[in-house]
């Protein structure tokens, strides 16, 4: 107990002690005590009554011991009334005090902390002790509209798996659904929730995530979800949010695993981003066996924006697999990077985006790309299949290989636009002789002002192509030769910042080293030597790309 008020009026004294609990819809009840002491007899103390004026529901009990009368006041908040100041005022007054005692000075006021969650500046505090209550309340009609704040790191209880994978248990009910999305806000305050376990077999929802579905105007911010595991998902799954229908996911990160994810989209932070924004977020996830699009940060991006994000880990998908976004349908993926190693079984596999019909801009990827030798279709250092989209001001450094169809240093194929990009993959391989690997992009892309490392090796059916051959030469124009060292090379900052090296018409622009990219002279790992490739500003993570 913490004494909030101590007022002495001889010969009587009043003391009020309140509980440290902050009242809210998920912790609606508490109590406090009031004592009035200094009476000459128990009979005098017994006569005294306490009255309290408040919008809260109250119950008062009393007892007398010696010269003191004690009141225990039980307080209950119904979750409906608004308290704009973040506290409830309780007006205390005493009656039937004998006239022989001086007056107590009128009404005493006690202010009890209360967060109603009706406005973002009055968030409901969430902590370990009320985590289960939060999960239940947040899925009610009222709770879906409220605002919350995680005030400490919390851990969900671990449930033992059944030997039958289909019957794996769940320890959480995703907040929000397609019929009743979450419309409020949740501020993690840079705290984490650990141990999320979800399986469709025991949580029969179409969306699996800490939040199932969030709606337009909802915001999930400053939150980490660590050590999650999901399997047997029927529709979409994300470590933080399964489906974002027009809301904001900002400064969130996730670490965990997807296994045997049957259908739909899977993303480390967000499974499906429908017109929403995912910003300044990152994930370290392993995704295996998905039959829908899978991405390190977002599984499928439909008309939304994914910006200032990054991903690590490993992904193996079956339709569209991307280091940052699996499938980008008319949306924007920008200012983001991936160091994931990716594999397709089969599908479109790209270092940043697997399948792109939107815009991929100012991104890079450093991981390797590979695939099933008989079923892998399209693989690219930045985008696997550029389906009428735009890829610009991007680069990739990983090896691209073992694909059975179209492969490219930037884009595996498609009929979109690739411009102002740099392919730095040591090698690009295609396992079929009649599907030529390419330095920049296969198929009918509009390729404008792109570059490829001069010593890149192209393989078709495991045979190294002769740079003088017709097959090799047919695609050489898809990237001007770029040396790896010396002046005007990939390792020369001046080369990157020279505007004449890039297309600047038709909506294109040179590489922006004032607002988006930067060249760091010393690496951030404490080791010797400079970076020899540009990195992204204001994105975070351990950025240390280099030419292999």
XYZ file of C-alpha atoms in Angstrom:
548
model
C 0.000 0.000 0.000
C 1.116 3.532 -0.792
C -0.057 6.402 1.381
C -1.443 9.088 -0.889
C -3.005 11.373 1.717
C -2.196 12.043 5.359
C -4.057 14.918 6.987
C -3.964 15.494 10.757
C -6.569 17.705 12.450
C -6.172 17.442 16.246
C -7.421 15.349 17.802
C -8.642 13.343 14.737
C -6.508 12.189 11.818
C -7.442 10.782 8.400
C -5.322 8.424 6.329
C -6.040 7.043 2.851
C -4.043 4.204 1.266
C -4.671 3.037 -2.284
C -3.712 -0.042 -4.286
C -0.983 0.308 -6.987
C -3.382 -1.158 -9.565
C -4.503 1.088 -12.410
C -8.165 0.501 -13.067
C -9.094 -0.457 -16.616
C -11.585 -2.643 -18.477
C -9.219 -5.627 -18.062
C -8.513 -4.920 -14.380
C -11.849 -3.398 -13.381
C -11.723 -3.895 -9.624
C -9.566 -2.754 -6.745
C -9.976 -1.373 -3.255
C -8.522 1.213 -0.930
C -8.704 1.928 2.782
C -9.612 4.976 4.831
C -9.024 5.324 8.566
C -10.228 7.983 10.979
C -8.485 7.845 14.362
C -8.325 9.734 17.643
C -11.777 9.080 19.126
C -12.267 8.947 22.878
C -14.309 5.737 22.705
C -15.333 2.957 20.366
C -18.975 4.137 20.596
C -18.012 7.531 19.159
C -16.033 5.896 16.356
C -18.903 3.538 15.562
C -21.269 6.445 14.819
C -19.110 7.886 12.017
C -20.136 7.196 8.407
C -18.212 7.651 5.140
C -19.864 8.889 1.947
C -18.125 8.847 -1.462
C -19.269 10.555 -4.622
C -17.904 8.921 -7.812
C -18.852 7.596 -11.251
C -17.446 4.231 -10.194
C -19.381 1.454 -8.502
C -18.480 1.384 -4.798
C -19.059 -0.841 -1.793
C -18.029 0.341 1.667
C -17.370 -1.901 4.664
C -16.273 -0.700 8.087
C -14.975 -1.853 11.466
C -13.798 -0.239 14.681
C -10.645 -1.048 16.592
C -9.822 1.006 19.647
C -9.928 4.716 18.820
C -10.001 4.171 15.035
C -12.707 3.475 12.491
C -11.516 1.694 9.360
C -13.314 1.742 5.999
C -12.559 -0.691 3.185
C -13.833 0.652 -0.128
C -14.240 -1.793 -3.021
C -14.151 -0.073 -6.408
C -15.420 -1.444 -9.722
C -15.217 0.122 -13.187
C -17.842 -1.032 -15.675
C -15.617 -0.241 -18.681
C -18.105 2.177 -20.223
C -17.637 5.578 -18.617
C -14.939 7.883 -19.984
C -12.282 9.408 -17.715
C -10.513 12.002 -19.823
C -7.837 12.810 -17.222
C -6.648 9.215 -16.822
C -7.962 9.109 -13.251
C -11.233 8.842 -11.354
C -11.934 11.456 -8.686
C -13.524 10.121 -5.482
C -14.971 12.745 -3.142
C -14.875 11.577 0.480
C -16.936 13.101 3.282
C -17.585 11.992 6.887
C -20.805 12.398 8.863
C -21.983 11.838 12.452
C -18.736 13.020 13.981
C -19.467 14.213 17.514
C -19.551 18.016 17.879
C -16.807 17.878 20.493
C -14.243 17.275 17.709
C -12.994 19.962 15.331
C -14.301 19.712 11.742
C -12.174 17.744 9.292
C -12.032 20.480 6.713
C -14.799 19.407 4.338
C -14.615 16.920 1.452
C -11.378 15.047 0.792
C -10.529 14.035 -2.823
C -8.753 10.856 -3.814
C -7.633 10.441 -7.435
C -7.449 6.827 -8.562
C -5.495 6.013 -11.759
C -7.897 4.766 -14.416
C -7.197 4.141 -18.106
C -10.376 3.614 -20.091
C -8.651 2.989 -23.444
C -11.170 5.166 -25.251
C -8.447 7.484 -26.550
C -4.866 6.760 -27.604
C -3.501 8.970 -24.806
C -5.333 6.828 -22.226
C -4.170 3.321 -23.169
C -5.127 0.294 -21.095
C -1.949 -1.072 -19.466
C -1.149 -4.689 -20.361
C 1.249 -6.687 -18.211
C 2.035 -10.267 -17.290
C -0.639 -10.402 -14.579
C -3.497 -9.360 -16.868
C -2.329 -10.872 -20.171
C -5.049 -13.511 -20.254
C -7.709 -10.932 -19.382
C -6.418 -8.690 -22.160
C -6.673 -11.492 -24.720
C -10.283 -12.153 -23.736
C -11.410 -8.530 -23.502
C -9.652 -7.384 -26.686
C -11.767 -9.854 -28.660
C -15.068 -8.377 -27.427
C -17.023 -5.748 -29.352
C -15.875 -3.044 -26.931
C -12.313 -4.310 -26.638
C -11.709 -4.312 -30.388
C -12.107 -0.521 -30.383
C -9.856 0.311 -27.422
C -6.230 1.431 -27.116
C -3.596 -0.553 -25.210
C -0.018 -0.265 -23.987
C 2.324 -3.102 -23.068
C 4.137 -1.900 -19.943
C 6.576 -4.798 -19.433
C 8.005 -7.862 -21.176
C 5.515 -10.739 -21.070
C 5.757 -14.474 -21.696
C 2.967 -16.843 -22.737
C 2.832 -20.295 -21.109
C 4.458 -23.087 -23.102
C 2.088 -25.875 -24.132
C 3.494 -29.299 -24.961
C 2.979 -30.465 -28.538
C 0.976 -33.545 -29.303
C 3.028 -36.109 -31.285
C 0.470 -35.630 -34.050
C 1.452 -32.278 -35.609
C -2.132 -31.564 -36.656
C -3.148 -31.425 -33.013
C -0.586 -28.943 -31.808
C -2.012 -26.691 -29.082
C -2.466 -22.925 -29.156
C -1.853 -20.614 -26.222
C -3.485 -17.509 -27.673
C -6.656 -16.378 -29.449
C -5.735 -14.028 -32.326
C -7.194 -10.569 -31.720
C -9.602 -9.517 -34.444
C -11.146 -11.468 -37.299
C -12.422 -10.766 -40.805
C -15.926 -10.149 -39.436
C -14.744 -8.156 -36.429
C -11.300 -6.570 -37.001
C -9.277 -4.829 -34.341
C -9.795 -1.065 -34.786
C -7.832 0.361 -31.870
C -4.123 0.646 -31.179
C -1.473 -1.353 -29.349
C 1.784 0.300 -28.288
C 4.379 -2.222 -27.194
C 6.586 0.526 -25.718
C 9.594 -1.430 -27.036
C 8.615 -4.444 -24.913
C 8.278 -8.016 -26.153
C 5.795 -10.862 -26.018
C 7.441 -14.277 -26.112
C 6.281 -17.841 -26.701
C 3.294 -17.387 -29.042
C 2.015 -20.809 -30.208
C -0.721 -21.042 -32.838
C -2.131 -23.956 -34.767
C -5.305 -24.007 -36.836
C -6.210 -27.367 -35.356
C -6.709 -25.855 -31.915
C -7.452 -22.220 -32.827
C -10.000 -22.439 -35.659
C -9.383 -19.021 -37.180
C -8.515 -18.183 -40.762
C -5.870 -15.714 -39.591
C -3.084 -16.744 -37.255
C -1.032 -14.062 -35.504
C -0.865 -12.152 -32.256
C -3.431 -9.972 -34.015
C -5.646 -11.819 -36.467
C -7.099 -8.903 -38.459
C -6.612 -5.167 -37.932
C -8.712 -2.607 -39.743
C -8.250 0.819 -41.241
C -7.142 3.256 -38.578
C -5.692 0.556 -36.323
C -2.036 0.810 -35.290
C 0.350 -1.790 -33.875
C 3.624 -0.160 -32.878
C 6.893 -0.632 -30.978
C 6.366 -4.327 -30.320
C 8.481 -7.463 -30.502
C 7.033 -10.966 -30.848
C 9.731 -13.502 -30.048
C 9.938 -17.259 -30.314
C 6.608 -17.754 -32.073
C 5.604 -20.974 -33.817
C 2.726 -21.464 -36.257
C 1.557 -24.412 -38.282
C -1.377 -25.744 -40.289
C -2.618 -22.268 -41.168
C -5.658 -22.199 -43.469
C -5.374 -18.659 -44.817
C -2.745 -16.157 -43.644
C -0.254 -15.940 -40.827
C 2.074 -13.268 -39.468
C 4.227 -13.067 -36.376
C 2.646 -9.768 -35.304
C -0.411 -9.331 -37.559
C -1.954 -11.942 -39.821
C -4.016 -9.545 -41.992
C -3.608 -5.769 -42.100
C -6.655 -4.217 -43.757
C -5.531 -0.616 -44.155
C -3.911 -0.155 -40.752
C -0.382 0.676 -39.624
C 2.290 -1.712 -38.367
C 5.270 0.355 -37.259
C 8.549 -0.423 -35.504
C 7.692 -4.054 -34.869
C 9.921 -7.087 -35.024
C 9.397 -10.825 -34.897
C 11.415 -13.988 -34.544
C 10.008 -17.480 -35.026
C 9.033 -20.329 -37.309
C 6.286 -21.325 -39.704
C 6.004 -25.055 -40.343
C 3.682 -27.018 -42.637
C 1.770 -23.871 -43.428
C -0.755 -25.298 -45.840
C -2.345 -22.433 -47.736
C -2.409 -18.660 -47.843
C 0.307 -16.130 -47.168
C 2.956 -16.185 -44.447
C 5.108 -13.242 -43.371
C 7.498 -12.709 -40.505
C 5.705 -9.560 -39.336
C 2.495 -9.410 -41.438
C 0.937 -12.228 -43.440
C -1.312 -10.177 -45.756
C -1.052 -6.403 -46.111
C -4.258 -5.160 -47.762
C -3.684 -1.482 -48.509
C -1.977 -0.924 -45.168
C 1.467 0.308 -44.206
C 4.271 -1.772 -42.718
C 7.095 0.534 -41.714
C 10.426 0.292 -39.894
C 9.906 -3.358 -39.024
C 12.079 -6.439 -39.292
C 12.014 -10.188 -38.796
C 14.294 -13.174 -38.363
C 12.098 -16.089 -39.400
C 12.232 -19.534 -40.909
C 9.330 -20.389 -43.201
C 8.985 -23.887 -44.620
C 6.383 -25.669 -46.668
C 4.036 -22.801 -47.440
C 1.881 -23.288 -50.511
C 1.068 -19.566 -50.687
C 3.403 -16.558 -50.942
C 5.927 -16.184 -48.153
C 8.097 -13.205 -47.263
C 10.607 -12.353 -44.596
C 8.534 -9.349 -43.482
C 5.230 -9.555 -45.433
C 3.753 -12.571 -47.198
C 1.517 -10.767 -49.692
C 1.272 -6.981 -50.201
C -1.932 -5.970 -52.000
C -1.773 -2.268 -52.810
C -0.042 -1.409 -49.553
C 3.339 0.047 -48.626
C 6.266 -1.802 -47.088
C 9.072 0.594 -46.272
C 12.270 0.779 -44.195
C 12.124 -2.927 -43.381
C 14.627 -5.778 -43.370
C 14.701 -9.538 -42.896
C 17.091 -12.344 -42.019
C 16.612 -16.094 -41.761
C 15.682 -18.668 -44.394
C 12.566 -19.199 -46.489
C 11.374 -22.091 -48.626
C 8.046 -21.519 -50.366
C 6.000 -22.950 -53.196
C 4.488 -20.034 -55.121
C 6.168 -16.667 -54.508
C 9.032 -16.366 -52.045
C 10.753 -13.055 -51.322
C 13.342 -11.931 -48.829
C 11.152 -8.987 -47.766
C 7.791 -9.582 -49.509
C 6.573 -12.788 -51.114
C 4.090 -11.267 -53.555
C 3.696 -7.538 -54.289
C 0.397 -6.855 -56.067
C 0.210 -3.203 -57.073
C 1.899 -2.058 -53.883
C 5.208 -0.447 -53.022
C 8.242 -2.099 -51.457
C 10.915 0.488 -50.843
C 13.994 1.333 -48.782
C 14.311 -2.261 -47.570
C 16.830 -5.085 -47.672
C 17.172 -8.809 -47.075
C 19.990 -11.172 -46.196
C 17.746 -14.258 -46.360
C 18.739 -17.424 -48.155
C 15.774 -18.419 -50.302
C 14.526 -21.575 -51.972
C 11.550 -22.329 -54.208
C 9.554 -25.585 -54.527
C 8.577 -24.408 -57.216
C 7.631 -20.756 -57.717
C 9.019 -17.267 -58.173
C 11.922 -16.495 -55.862
C 13.494 -13.054 -55.447
C 15.992 -11.582 -53.040
C 13.547 -8.789 -52.144
C 10.209 -9.768 -53.773
C 9.152 -13.107 -55.237
C 6.469 -11.910 -57.668
C 6.058 -8.198 -58.419
C 3.281 -6.299 -60.181
C 3.908 -3.090 -58.239
C 7.025 -1.052 -57.498
C 10.243 -2.231 -55.877
C 12.517 0.736 -55.288
C 15.727 1.437 -53.368
C 16.235 -2.088 -52.093
C 19.024 -4.644 -51.984
C 19.531 -8.335 -51.228
C 22.618 -10.294 -50.220
C 21.306 -13.854 -49.777
C 21.613 -16.820 -52.137
C 18.721 -18.057 -54.243
C 18.157 -21.677 -55.170
C 15.351 -24.056 -55.966
C 14.071 -27.510 -56.623
C 15.953 -28.759 -59.664
C 12.861 -29.940 -61.517
C 10.155 -27.510 -60.424
C 11.757 -24.120 -59.780
C 10.511 -21.571 -62.306
C 11.831 -18.010 -61.965
C 14.638 -16.617 -59.824
C 16.146 -13.132 -59.603
C 18.560 -11.324 -57.332
C 15.942 -8.664 -56.518
C 12.654 -9.945 -58.012
C 11.814 -13.480 -59.075
C 9.135 -12.593 -61.643
C 8.477 -8.972 -62.599
C 4.855 -9.238 -63.621
C 4.396 -5.827 -65.256
C 5.943 -4.034 -62.302
C 8.831 -1.613 -61.882
C 12.169 -2.466 -60.280
C 14.512 0.476 -59.877
C 17.574 1.627 -57.952
C 18.218 -1.832 -56.519
C 21.133 -4.247 -56.351
C 21.809 -7.878 -55.404
C 24.979 -9.771 -54.503
C 23.996 -13.408 -53.866
C 24.462 -16.412 -56.121
C 21.428 -17.341 -58.212
C 21.277 -20.919 -59.242
C 19.819 -24.373 -59.794
C 16.711 -22.953 -61.410
C 14.884 -24.843 -64.092
C 13.546 -21.860 -65.989
C 14.290 -18.118 -66.257
C 17.024 -16.685 -64.046
C 18.428 -13.162 -63.829
C 20.842 -11.099 -61.809
C 18.063 -8.608 -61.012
C 14.811 -10.169 -62.249
C 14.157 -13.753 -63.236
C 11.750 -12.664 -65.929
C 8.554 -10.831 -66.722
C 7.338 -7.973 -68.872
C 7.864 -4.998 -66.593
C 10.559 -2.362 -66.232
C 13.989 -2.787 -64.708
C 16.080 0.382 -64.533
C 19.001 1.852 -62.655
C 19.823 -1.527 -61.108
C 23.113 -3.284 -60.451
C 23.611 -7.068 -60.631
C 26.576 -8.234 -58.561
C 25.885 -11.961 -58.368
C 29.041 -14.020 -58.963
C 27.001 -16.494 -60.995
C 23.557 -17.136 -62.446
C 22.604 -20.713 -63.296
C 19.811 -22.387 -65.222
C 19.564 -26.152 -65.347
C 17.912 -26.260 -68.764
C 19.921 -25.528 -71.884
C 17.062 -23.761 -73.660
C 16.372 -21.329 -70.789
C 19.209 -18.844 -70.871
C 20.445 -17.312 -67.624
C 20.764 -13.546 -67.867
C 22.870 -10.839 -66.304
C 19.958 -8.502 -65.558
C 16.538 -9.841 -66.549
C 15.123 -12.646 -68.652
C 12.161 -12.318 -71.039
C 10.757 -9.027 -72.379
C 11.599 -6.568 -69.631
C 12.213 -2.937 -70.526
C 15.728 -2.685 -69.173
C 17.166 0.824 -68.870
C 20.587 1.905 -67.606
C 21.459 -1.241 -65.676
C 24.870 -2.653 -64.834
C 26.319 -6.092 -64.175
C 29.693 -7.120 -62.829
C 32.060 -7.780 -65.683
C 33.159 -11.198 -64.423
C 29.662 -12.624 -63.792
C 29.461 -16.273 -64.844
C 26.378 -17.638 -66.594
C 25.613 -21.367 -66.633
C 23.080 -23.287 -68.701
C 22.632 -26.989 -67.976
C 25.718 -26.800 -65.724
C 27.842 -25.579 -68.645
C 29.638 -22.255 -68.369
C 28.604 -20.033 -71.265
C 31.296 -18.512 -73.416
C 31.034 -14.695 -73.279
C 31.590 -14.689 -77.038
C 28.781 -17.158 -77.754
C 25.469 -16.204 -79.294
C 23.591 -17.424 -76.247
C 25.664 -15.283 -73.879
C 25.896 -12.290 -76.148
C 22.162 -12.225 -76.736
C 21.684 -10.899 -73.223
C 24.847 -8.885 -72.672
C 23.019 -5.679 -73.553
C 20.929 -6.219 -70.416
C 23.619 -4.629 -68.311
C 26.716 -2.622 -69.013
C 29.962 -4.132 -67.751
C 30.983 -2.877 -64.337
C 34.444 -3.540 -62.836
C 34.719 -4.470 -59.158
C 37.586 -2.193 -58.192
C 39.335 0.998 -59.195
C 37.909 4.260 -60.456
C 34.378 4.131 -61.874
C 33.812 0.725 -60.335
C 31.220 -0.706 -57.985
C 33.628 0.050 -55.114
C 33.917 3.721 -56.033
C 31.404 5.988 -54.227
C 31.784 8.581 -56.981
C 30.487 6.119 -59.554
C 27.236 5.613 -57.642
C 26.634 9.337 -57.168
C 27.245 10.343 -60.776
C 23.819 11.216 -62.178
C 24.847 10.574 -65.797
C 25.214 6.876 -65.000
C 21.473 6.566 -64.412
C 18.199 7.099 -66.213
C 16.491 10.257 -64.970
C 13.470 10.608 -67.271
C 10.061 8.957 -67.384
C 9.718 8.891 -63.614
C 13.221 7.518 -63.015
C 15.809 9.141 -60.788
C 19.479 8.754 -59.995
C 20.513 7.101 -56.769
C 19.747 9.454 -53.859
C 22.700 9.617 -51.462
C 21.296 12.553 -49.497
C 18.064 11.009 -48.211
C 17.992 7.275 -48.972
C 21.434 5.752 -49.446
C 24.750 6.357 -47.724
C 28.331 5.255 -48.051
C 29.841 4.405 -44.664
C 33.612 4.573 -44.535
C 33.994 2.221 -41.552
C 31.883 -0.820 -40.914
C 29.578 -1.099 -37.908
C 30.955 -4.422 -36.708
C 34.189 -2.904 -35.451
C 36.252 -4.671 -38.075
C 38.772 -3.146 -40.431
C 38.010 -1.883 -43.901
C 35.254 0.161 -45.477
C 32.034 -1.007 -46.966
C 32.302 -1.268 -50.702
C 28.573 -1.057 -51.362
C 25.958 1.517 -50.361
C 23.609 0.898 -47.448
C 20.200 2.318 -46.581
C 19.669 5.219 -44.233
C 17.252 4.957 -41.307
C 16.599 1.250 -41.731
C 18.711 -0.381 -39.037
C 20.047 -3.863 -38.626
C 23.572 -5.016 -39.362
C 24.164 -3.708 -42.867
C 27.480 -4.927 -44.238
C 26.961 -5.780 -47.913
C 30.058 -6.576 -49.957
C 31.008 -7.906 -53.359
C 31.768 -11.615 -53.270
